[in-house]
PDB file of C-alpha atoms in Angstrom:
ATOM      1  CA  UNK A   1      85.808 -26.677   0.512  1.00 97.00           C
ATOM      2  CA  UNK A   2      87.987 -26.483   3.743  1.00 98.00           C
ATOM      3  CA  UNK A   3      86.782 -29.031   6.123  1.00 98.00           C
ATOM      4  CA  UNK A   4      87.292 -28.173  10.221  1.00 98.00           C
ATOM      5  CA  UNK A   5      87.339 -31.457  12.210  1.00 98.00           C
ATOM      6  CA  UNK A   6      86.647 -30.373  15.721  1.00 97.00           C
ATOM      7  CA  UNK A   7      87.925 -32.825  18.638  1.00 96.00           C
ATOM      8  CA  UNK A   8      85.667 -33.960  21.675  1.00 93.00           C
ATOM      9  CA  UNK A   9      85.479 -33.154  24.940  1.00 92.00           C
ATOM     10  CA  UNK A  10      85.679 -35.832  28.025  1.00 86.00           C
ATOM     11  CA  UNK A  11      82.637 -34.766  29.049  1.00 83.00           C
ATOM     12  CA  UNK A  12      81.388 -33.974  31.709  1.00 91.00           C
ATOM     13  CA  UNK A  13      84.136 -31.350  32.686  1.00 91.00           C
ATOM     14  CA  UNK A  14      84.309 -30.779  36.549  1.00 91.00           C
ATOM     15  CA  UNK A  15      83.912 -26.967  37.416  1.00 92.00           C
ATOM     16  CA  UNK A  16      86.935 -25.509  38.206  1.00 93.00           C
ATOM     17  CA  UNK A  17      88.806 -27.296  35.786  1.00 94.00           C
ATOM     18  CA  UNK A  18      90.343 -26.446  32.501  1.00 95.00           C
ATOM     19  CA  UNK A  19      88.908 -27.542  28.869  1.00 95.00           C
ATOM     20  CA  UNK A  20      90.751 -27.706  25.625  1.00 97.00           C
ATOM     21  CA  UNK A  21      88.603 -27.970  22.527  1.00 97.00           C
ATOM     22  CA  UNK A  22      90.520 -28.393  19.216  1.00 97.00           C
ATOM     23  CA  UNK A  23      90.355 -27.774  15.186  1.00 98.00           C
ATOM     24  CA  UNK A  24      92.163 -28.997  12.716  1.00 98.00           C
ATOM     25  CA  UNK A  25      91.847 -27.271   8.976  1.00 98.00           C
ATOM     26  CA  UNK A  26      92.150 -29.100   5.657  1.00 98.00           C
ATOM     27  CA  UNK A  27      94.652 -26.430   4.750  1.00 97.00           C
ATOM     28  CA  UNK A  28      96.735 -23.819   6.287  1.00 97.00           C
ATOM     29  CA  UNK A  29      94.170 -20.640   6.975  1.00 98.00           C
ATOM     30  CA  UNK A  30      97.167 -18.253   6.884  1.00 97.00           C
ATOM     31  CA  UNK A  31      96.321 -15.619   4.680  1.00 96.00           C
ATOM     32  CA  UNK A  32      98.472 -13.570   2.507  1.00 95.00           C
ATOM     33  CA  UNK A  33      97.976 -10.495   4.607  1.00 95.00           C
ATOM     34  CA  UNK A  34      99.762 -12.520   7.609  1.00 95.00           C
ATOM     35  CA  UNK A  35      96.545 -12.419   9.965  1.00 97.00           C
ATOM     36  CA  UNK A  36      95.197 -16.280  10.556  1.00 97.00           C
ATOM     37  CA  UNK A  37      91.115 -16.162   9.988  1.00 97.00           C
ATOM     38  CA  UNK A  38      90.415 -18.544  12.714  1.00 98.00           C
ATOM     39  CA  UNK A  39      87.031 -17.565  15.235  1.00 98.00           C
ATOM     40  CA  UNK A  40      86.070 -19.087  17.936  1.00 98.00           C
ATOM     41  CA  UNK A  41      82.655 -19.121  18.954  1.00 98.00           C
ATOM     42  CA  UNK A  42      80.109 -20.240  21.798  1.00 98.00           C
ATOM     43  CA  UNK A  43      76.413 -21.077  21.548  1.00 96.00           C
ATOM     44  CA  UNK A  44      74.300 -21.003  24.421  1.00 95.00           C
ATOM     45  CA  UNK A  45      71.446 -23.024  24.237  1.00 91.00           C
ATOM     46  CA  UNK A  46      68.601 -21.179  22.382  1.00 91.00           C
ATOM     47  CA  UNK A  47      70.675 -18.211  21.285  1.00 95.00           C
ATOM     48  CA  UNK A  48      73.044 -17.418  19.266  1.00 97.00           C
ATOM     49  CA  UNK A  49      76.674 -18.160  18.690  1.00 97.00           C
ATOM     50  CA  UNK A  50      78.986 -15.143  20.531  1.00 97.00           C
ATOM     51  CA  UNK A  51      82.141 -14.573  19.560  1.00 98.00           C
ATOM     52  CA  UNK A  52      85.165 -15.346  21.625  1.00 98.00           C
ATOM     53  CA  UNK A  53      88.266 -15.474  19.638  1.00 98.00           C
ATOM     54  CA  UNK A  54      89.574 -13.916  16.463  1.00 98.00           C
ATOM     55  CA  UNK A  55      92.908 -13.898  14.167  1.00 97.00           C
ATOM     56  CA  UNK A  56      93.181 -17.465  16.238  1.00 98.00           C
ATOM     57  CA  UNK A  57      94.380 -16.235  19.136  1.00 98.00           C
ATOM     58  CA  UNK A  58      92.832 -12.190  19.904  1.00 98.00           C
ATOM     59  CA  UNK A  59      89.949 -12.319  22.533  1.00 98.00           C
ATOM     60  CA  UNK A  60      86.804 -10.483  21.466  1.00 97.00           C
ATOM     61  CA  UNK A  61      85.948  -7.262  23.395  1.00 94.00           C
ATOM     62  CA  UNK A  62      84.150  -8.262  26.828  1.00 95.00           C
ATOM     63  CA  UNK A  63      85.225 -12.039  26.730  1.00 97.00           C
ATOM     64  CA  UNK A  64      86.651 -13.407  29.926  1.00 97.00           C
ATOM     65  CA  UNK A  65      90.488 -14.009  29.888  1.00 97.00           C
ATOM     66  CA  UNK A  66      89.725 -17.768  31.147  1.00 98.00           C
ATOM     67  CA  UNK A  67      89.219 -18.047  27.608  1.00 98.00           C
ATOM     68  CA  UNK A  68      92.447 -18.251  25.190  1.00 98.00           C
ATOM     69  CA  UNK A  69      93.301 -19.474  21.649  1.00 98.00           C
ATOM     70  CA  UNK A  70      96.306 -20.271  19.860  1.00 98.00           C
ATOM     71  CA  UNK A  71      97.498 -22.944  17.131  1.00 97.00           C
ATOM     72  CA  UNK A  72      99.646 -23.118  14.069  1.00 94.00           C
ATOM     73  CA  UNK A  73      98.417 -22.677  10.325  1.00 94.00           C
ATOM     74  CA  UNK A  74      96.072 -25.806  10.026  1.00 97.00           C
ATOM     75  CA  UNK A  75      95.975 -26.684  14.377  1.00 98.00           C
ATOM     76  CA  UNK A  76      94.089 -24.837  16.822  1.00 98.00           C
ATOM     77  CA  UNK A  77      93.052 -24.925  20.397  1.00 98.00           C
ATOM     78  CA  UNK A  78      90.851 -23.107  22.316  1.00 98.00           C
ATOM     79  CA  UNK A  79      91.184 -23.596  25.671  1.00 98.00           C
ATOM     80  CA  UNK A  80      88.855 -22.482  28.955  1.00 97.00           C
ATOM     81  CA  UNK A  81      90.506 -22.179  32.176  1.00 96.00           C
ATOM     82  CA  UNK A  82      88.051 -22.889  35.295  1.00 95.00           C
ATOM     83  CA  UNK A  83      85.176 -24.154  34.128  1.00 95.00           C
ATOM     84  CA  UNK A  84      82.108 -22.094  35.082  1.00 95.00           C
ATOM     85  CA  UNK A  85      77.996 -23.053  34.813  1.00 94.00           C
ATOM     86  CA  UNK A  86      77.849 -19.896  32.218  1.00 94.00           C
ATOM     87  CA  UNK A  87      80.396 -21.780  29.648  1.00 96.00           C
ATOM     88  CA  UNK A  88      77.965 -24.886  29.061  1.00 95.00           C
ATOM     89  CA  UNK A  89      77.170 -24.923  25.644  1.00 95.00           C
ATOM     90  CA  UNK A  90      78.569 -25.710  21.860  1.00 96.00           C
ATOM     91  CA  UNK A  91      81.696 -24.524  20.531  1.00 97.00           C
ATOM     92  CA  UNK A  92      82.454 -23.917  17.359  1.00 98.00           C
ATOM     93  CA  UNK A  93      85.256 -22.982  15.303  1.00 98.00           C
ATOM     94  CA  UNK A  94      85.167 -21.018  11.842  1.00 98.00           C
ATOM     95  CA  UNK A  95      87.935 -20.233   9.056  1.00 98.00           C
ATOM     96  CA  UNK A  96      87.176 -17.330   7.088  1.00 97.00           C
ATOM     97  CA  UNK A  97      90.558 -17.230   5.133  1.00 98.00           C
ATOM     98  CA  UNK A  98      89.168 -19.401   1.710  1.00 98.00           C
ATOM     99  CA  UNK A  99      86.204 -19.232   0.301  1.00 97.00           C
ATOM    100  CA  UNK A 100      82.969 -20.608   1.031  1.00 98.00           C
ATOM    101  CA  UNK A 101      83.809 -20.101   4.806  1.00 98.00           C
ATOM    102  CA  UNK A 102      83.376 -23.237   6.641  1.00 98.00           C
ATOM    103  CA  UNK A 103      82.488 -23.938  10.625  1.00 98.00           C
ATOM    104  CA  UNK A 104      83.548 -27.237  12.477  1.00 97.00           C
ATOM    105  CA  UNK A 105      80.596 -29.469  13.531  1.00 96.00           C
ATOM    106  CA  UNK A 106      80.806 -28.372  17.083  1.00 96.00           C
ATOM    107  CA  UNK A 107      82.037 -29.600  20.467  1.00 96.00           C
ATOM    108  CA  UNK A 108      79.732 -29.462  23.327  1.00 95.00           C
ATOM    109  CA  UNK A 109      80.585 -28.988  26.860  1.00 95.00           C
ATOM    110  CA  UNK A 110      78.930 -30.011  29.640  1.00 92.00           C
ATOM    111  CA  UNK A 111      79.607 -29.551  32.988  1.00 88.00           C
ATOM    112  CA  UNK A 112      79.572 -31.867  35.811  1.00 83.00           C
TER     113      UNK A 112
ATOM    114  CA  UNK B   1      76.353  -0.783  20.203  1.00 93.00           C
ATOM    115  CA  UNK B   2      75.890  -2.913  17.604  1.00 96.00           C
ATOM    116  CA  UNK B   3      72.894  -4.846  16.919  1.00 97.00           C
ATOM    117  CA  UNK B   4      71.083  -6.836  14.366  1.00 98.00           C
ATOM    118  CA  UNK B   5      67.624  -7.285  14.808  1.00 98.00           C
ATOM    119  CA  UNK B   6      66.202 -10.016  12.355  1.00 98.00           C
ATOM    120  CA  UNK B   7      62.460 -10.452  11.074  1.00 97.00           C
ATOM    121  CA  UNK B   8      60.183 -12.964  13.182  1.00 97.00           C
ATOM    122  CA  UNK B   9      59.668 -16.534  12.614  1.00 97.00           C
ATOM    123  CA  UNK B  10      58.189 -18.115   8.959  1.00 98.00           C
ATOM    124  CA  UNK B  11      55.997 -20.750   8.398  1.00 98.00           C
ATOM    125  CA  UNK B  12      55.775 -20.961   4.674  1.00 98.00           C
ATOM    126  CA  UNK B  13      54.616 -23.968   2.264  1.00 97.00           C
ATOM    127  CA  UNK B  14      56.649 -26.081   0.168  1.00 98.00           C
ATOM    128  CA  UNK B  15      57.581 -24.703  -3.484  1.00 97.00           C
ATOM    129  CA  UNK B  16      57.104 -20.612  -2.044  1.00 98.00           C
ATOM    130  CA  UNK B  17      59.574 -17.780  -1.495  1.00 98.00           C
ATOM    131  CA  UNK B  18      60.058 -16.236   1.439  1.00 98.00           C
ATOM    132  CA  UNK B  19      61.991 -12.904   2.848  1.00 98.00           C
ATOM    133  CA  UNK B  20      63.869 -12.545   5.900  1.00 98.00           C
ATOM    134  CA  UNK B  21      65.341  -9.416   7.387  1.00 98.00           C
ATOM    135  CA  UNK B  22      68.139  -8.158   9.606  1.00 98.00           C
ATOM    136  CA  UNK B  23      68.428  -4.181  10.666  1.00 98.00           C
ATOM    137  CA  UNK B  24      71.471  -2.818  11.508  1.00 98.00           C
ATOM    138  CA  UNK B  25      72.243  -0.521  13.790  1.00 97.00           C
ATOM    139  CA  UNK B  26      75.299   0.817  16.236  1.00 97.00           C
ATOM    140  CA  UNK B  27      77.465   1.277  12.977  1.00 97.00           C
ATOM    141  CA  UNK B  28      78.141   2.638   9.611  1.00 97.00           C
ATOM    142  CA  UNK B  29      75.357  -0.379   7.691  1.00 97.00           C
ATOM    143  CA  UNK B  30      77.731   0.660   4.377  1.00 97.00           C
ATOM    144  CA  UNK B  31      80.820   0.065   5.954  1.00 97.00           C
ATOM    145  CA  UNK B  32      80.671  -3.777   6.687  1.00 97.00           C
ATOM    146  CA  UNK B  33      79.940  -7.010   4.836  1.00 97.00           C
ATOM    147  CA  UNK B  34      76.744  -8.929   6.127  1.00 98.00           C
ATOM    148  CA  UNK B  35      76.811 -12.406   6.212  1.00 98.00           C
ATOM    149  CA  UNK B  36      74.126 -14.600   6.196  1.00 98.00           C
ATOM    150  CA  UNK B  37      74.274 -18.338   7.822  1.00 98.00           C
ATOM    151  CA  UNK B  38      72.395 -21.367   7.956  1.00 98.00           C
ATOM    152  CA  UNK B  39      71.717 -24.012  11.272  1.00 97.00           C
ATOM    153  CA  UNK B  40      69.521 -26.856  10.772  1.00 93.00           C
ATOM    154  CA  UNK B  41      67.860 -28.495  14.130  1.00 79.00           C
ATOM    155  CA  UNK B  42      70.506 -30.050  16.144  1.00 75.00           C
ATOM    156  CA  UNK B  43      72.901 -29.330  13.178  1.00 76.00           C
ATOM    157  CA  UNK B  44      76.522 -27.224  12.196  1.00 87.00           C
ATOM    158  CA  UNK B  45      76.405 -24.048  10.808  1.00 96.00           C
ATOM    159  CA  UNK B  46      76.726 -23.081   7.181  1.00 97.00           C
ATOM    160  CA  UNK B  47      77.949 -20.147   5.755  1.00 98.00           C
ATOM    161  CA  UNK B  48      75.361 -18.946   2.511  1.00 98.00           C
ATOM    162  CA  UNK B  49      76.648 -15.940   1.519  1.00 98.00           C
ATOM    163  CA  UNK B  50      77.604 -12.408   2.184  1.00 98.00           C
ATOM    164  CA  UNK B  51      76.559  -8.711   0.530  1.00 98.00           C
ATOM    165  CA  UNK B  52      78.483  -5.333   0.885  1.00 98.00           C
ATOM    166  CA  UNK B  53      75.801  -2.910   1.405  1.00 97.00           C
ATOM    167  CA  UNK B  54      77.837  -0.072   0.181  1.00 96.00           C
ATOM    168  CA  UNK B  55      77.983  -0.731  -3.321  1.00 96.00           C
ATOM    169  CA  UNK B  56      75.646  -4.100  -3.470  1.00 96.00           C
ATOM    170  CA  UNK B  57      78.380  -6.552  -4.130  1.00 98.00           C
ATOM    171  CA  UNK B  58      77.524 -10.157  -3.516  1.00 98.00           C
ATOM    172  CA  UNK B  59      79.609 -13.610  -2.877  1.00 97.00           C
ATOM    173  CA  UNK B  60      77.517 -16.814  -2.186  1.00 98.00           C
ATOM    174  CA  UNK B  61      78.703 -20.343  -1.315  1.00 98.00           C
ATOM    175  CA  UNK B  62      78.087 -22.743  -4.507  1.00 97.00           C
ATOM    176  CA  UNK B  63      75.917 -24.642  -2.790  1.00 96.00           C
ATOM    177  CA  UNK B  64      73.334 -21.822  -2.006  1.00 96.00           C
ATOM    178  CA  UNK B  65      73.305 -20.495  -5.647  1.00 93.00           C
ATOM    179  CA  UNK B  66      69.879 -20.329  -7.233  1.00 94.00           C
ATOM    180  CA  UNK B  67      68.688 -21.277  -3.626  1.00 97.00           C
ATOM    181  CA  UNK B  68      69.348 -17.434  -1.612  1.00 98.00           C
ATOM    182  CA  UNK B  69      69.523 -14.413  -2.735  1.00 98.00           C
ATOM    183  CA  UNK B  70      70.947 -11.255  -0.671  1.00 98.00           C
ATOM    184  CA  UNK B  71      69.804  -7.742  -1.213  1.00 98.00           C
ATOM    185  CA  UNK B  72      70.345  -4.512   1.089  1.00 98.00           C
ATOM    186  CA  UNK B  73      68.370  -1.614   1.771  1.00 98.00           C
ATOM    187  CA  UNK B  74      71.111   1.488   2.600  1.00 97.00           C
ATOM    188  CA  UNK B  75      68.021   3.935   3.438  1.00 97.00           C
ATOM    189  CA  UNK B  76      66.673   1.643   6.326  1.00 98.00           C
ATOM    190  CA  UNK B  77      69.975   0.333   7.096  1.00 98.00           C
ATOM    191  CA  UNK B  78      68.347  -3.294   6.439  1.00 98.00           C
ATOM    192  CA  UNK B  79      69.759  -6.629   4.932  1.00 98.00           C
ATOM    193  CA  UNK B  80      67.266  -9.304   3.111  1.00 98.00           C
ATOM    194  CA  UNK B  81      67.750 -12.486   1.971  1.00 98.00           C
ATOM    195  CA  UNK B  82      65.284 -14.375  -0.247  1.00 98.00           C
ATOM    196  CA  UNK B  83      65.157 -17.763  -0.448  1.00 98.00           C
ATOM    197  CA  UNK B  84      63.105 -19.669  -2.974  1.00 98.00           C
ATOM    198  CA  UNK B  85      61.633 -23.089  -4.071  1.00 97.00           C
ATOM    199  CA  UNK B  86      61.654 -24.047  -0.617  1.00 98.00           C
ATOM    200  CA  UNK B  87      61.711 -27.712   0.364  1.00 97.00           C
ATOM    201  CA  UNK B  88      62.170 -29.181   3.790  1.00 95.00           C
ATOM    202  CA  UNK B  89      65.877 -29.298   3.472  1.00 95.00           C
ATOM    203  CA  UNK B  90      65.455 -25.166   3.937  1.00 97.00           C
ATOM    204  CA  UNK B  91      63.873 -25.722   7.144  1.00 97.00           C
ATOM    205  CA  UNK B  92      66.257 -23.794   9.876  1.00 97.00           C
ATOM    206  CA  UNK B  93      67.237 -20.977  11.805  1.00 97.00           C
ATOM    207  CA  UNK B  94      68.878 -18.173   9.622  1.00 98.00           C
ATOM    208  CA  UNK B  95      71.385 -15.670  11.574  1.00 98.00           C
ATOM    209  CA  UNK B  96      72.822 -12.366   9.795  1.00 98.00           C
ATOM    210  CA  UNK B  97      76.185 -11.170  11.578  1.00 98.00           C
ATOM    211  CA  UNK B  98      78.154  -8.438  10.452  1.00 97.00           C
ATOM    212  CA  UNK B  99      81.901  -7.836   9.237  1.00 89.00           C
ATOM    213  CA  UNK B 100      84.513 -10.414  10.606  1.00 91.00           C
ATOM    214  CA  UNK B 101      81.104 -12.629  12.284  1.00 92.00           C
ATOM    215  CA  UNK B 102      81.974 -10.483  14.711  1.00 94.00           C
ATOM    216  CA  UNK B 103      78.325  -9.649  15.286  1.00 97.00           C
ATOM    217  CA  UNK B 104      74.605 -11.683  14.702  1.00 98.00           C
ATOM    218  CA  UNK B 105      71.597 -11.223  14.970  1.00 98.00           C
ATOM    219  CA  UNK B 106      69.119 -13.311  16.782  1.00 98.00           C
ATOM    220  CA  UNK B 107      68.147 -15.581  14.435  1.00 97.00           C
ATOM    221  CA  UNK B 108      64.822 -16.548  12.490  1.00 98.00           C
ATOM    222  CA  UNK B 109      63.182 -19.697  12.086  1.00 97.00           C
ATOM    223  CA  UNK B 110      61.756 -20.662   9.000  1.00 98.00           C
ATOM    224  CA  UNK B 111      59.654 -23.831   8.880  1.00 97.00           C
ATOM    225  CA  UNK B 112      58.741 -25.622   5.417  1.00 97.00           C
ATOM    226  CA  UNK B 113      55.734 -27.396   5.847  1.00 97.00           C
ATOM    227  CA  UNK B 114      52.472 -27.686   3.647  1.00 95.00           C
TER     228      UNK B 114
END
């Protein structure tokens, strides 16, 4: 299985302030068709997770453009500009290129 | 818009079955696949498997085989997924979300407990 090692975060993050959150793959997630099956997700305490990013680096419909994504084949950042209250929660990264799909373990950000 | 409205909560004993549900609506139900995931309490996320409504094709992860089994309903636009022999270890919350993950549902705890 592909294993996603998510990095930490120095938390707490000061509001205001930018957050990068990474993910490293166990293999590259670029798929034959040329599209990278990389999501990034957030997960509000209590609810469930909401996309944010897709294909590594496309924002999902209604998603604030603090939020951006971009990376390589196996390397990938998301990163939040200007920390707000509304962004404390986990986030979580998941490859959908091999089979079984596989999620990192999570990165939680909290805010100071 | 799209939504996916998932049965309510399960307390069920140890060695039972149980069914969960997810209703789709907001899109074409036979269009998309519908993927079903596992969280345990303070834990990751784990992907168990996935069923295309429109013809009833199925791909599970290995490690859920003989443990969940995914069924759809095309008339009531409505995704199960059965899981059996339970043990403690199936204690979680259990999202559906449709096509790319794009979209889940709300989630549904199911507690294993005798």
């Amino acid at each position: 299985d592909i294993v996603m090692t998510q990095g930490a975060l120095p938390n707490p993050v000061p509001s205001g302030e930018s957050a990068s959150i990474t993910c490293q793959s166990s293999k590259s997630l670029l798929y034959s068709d040329g599209k990278t099956y990389l999501n990034w997700y957030l997960q509000r305490p209590g609810q469930s997770p909401q996309l944010l990013i897709y294909w590594m680096s496309t924002r999902a419909s209604g998603v604030s453009d603090r939020f951006s994504g971009s990376g390589s084949e196996k390397d990938f950042t998301l990163k939040i500009s200007r920390v707000e209250a509304e962004d404390l929660g986990v986030y979580y990264c998941l490859q959908a290129t091999h089979l079984p799909y596989t999620f990192g373990a999570g990165t939680k950000l909290e805010l100071k | 818009q799209v939504q996916l409205q998932q049965s309510g909560a399960e307390l069920v004993k140890p060695g039972s079955s149980v069914k969960i549900s997810c209703k789709a609506s907001g899109y074409t139900f036979t269009s998309y696949d519908m993927h079903w995931i596992k969280q345990q309490p303070g834990n990751g996320l784990e992907w168990i498997g996935w069923i295309y409504p429109g013809n009833g094709n199925t791909k599970y992860n290995q490690k859920f085989n003989g443990k969940a089994t995914l069924t759809a309903d095309k008339s009531s636009s409505t995704a199960y997924m059965q899981l059996s022999s339970l043990t403690s270890e199936d204690s979680a919350v259990y999202f559906c979300a449709v096509g790319g993950f794009d979209y889940w549902g709300q989630g549904v705890m199911v507690t294993v407990s005798s």
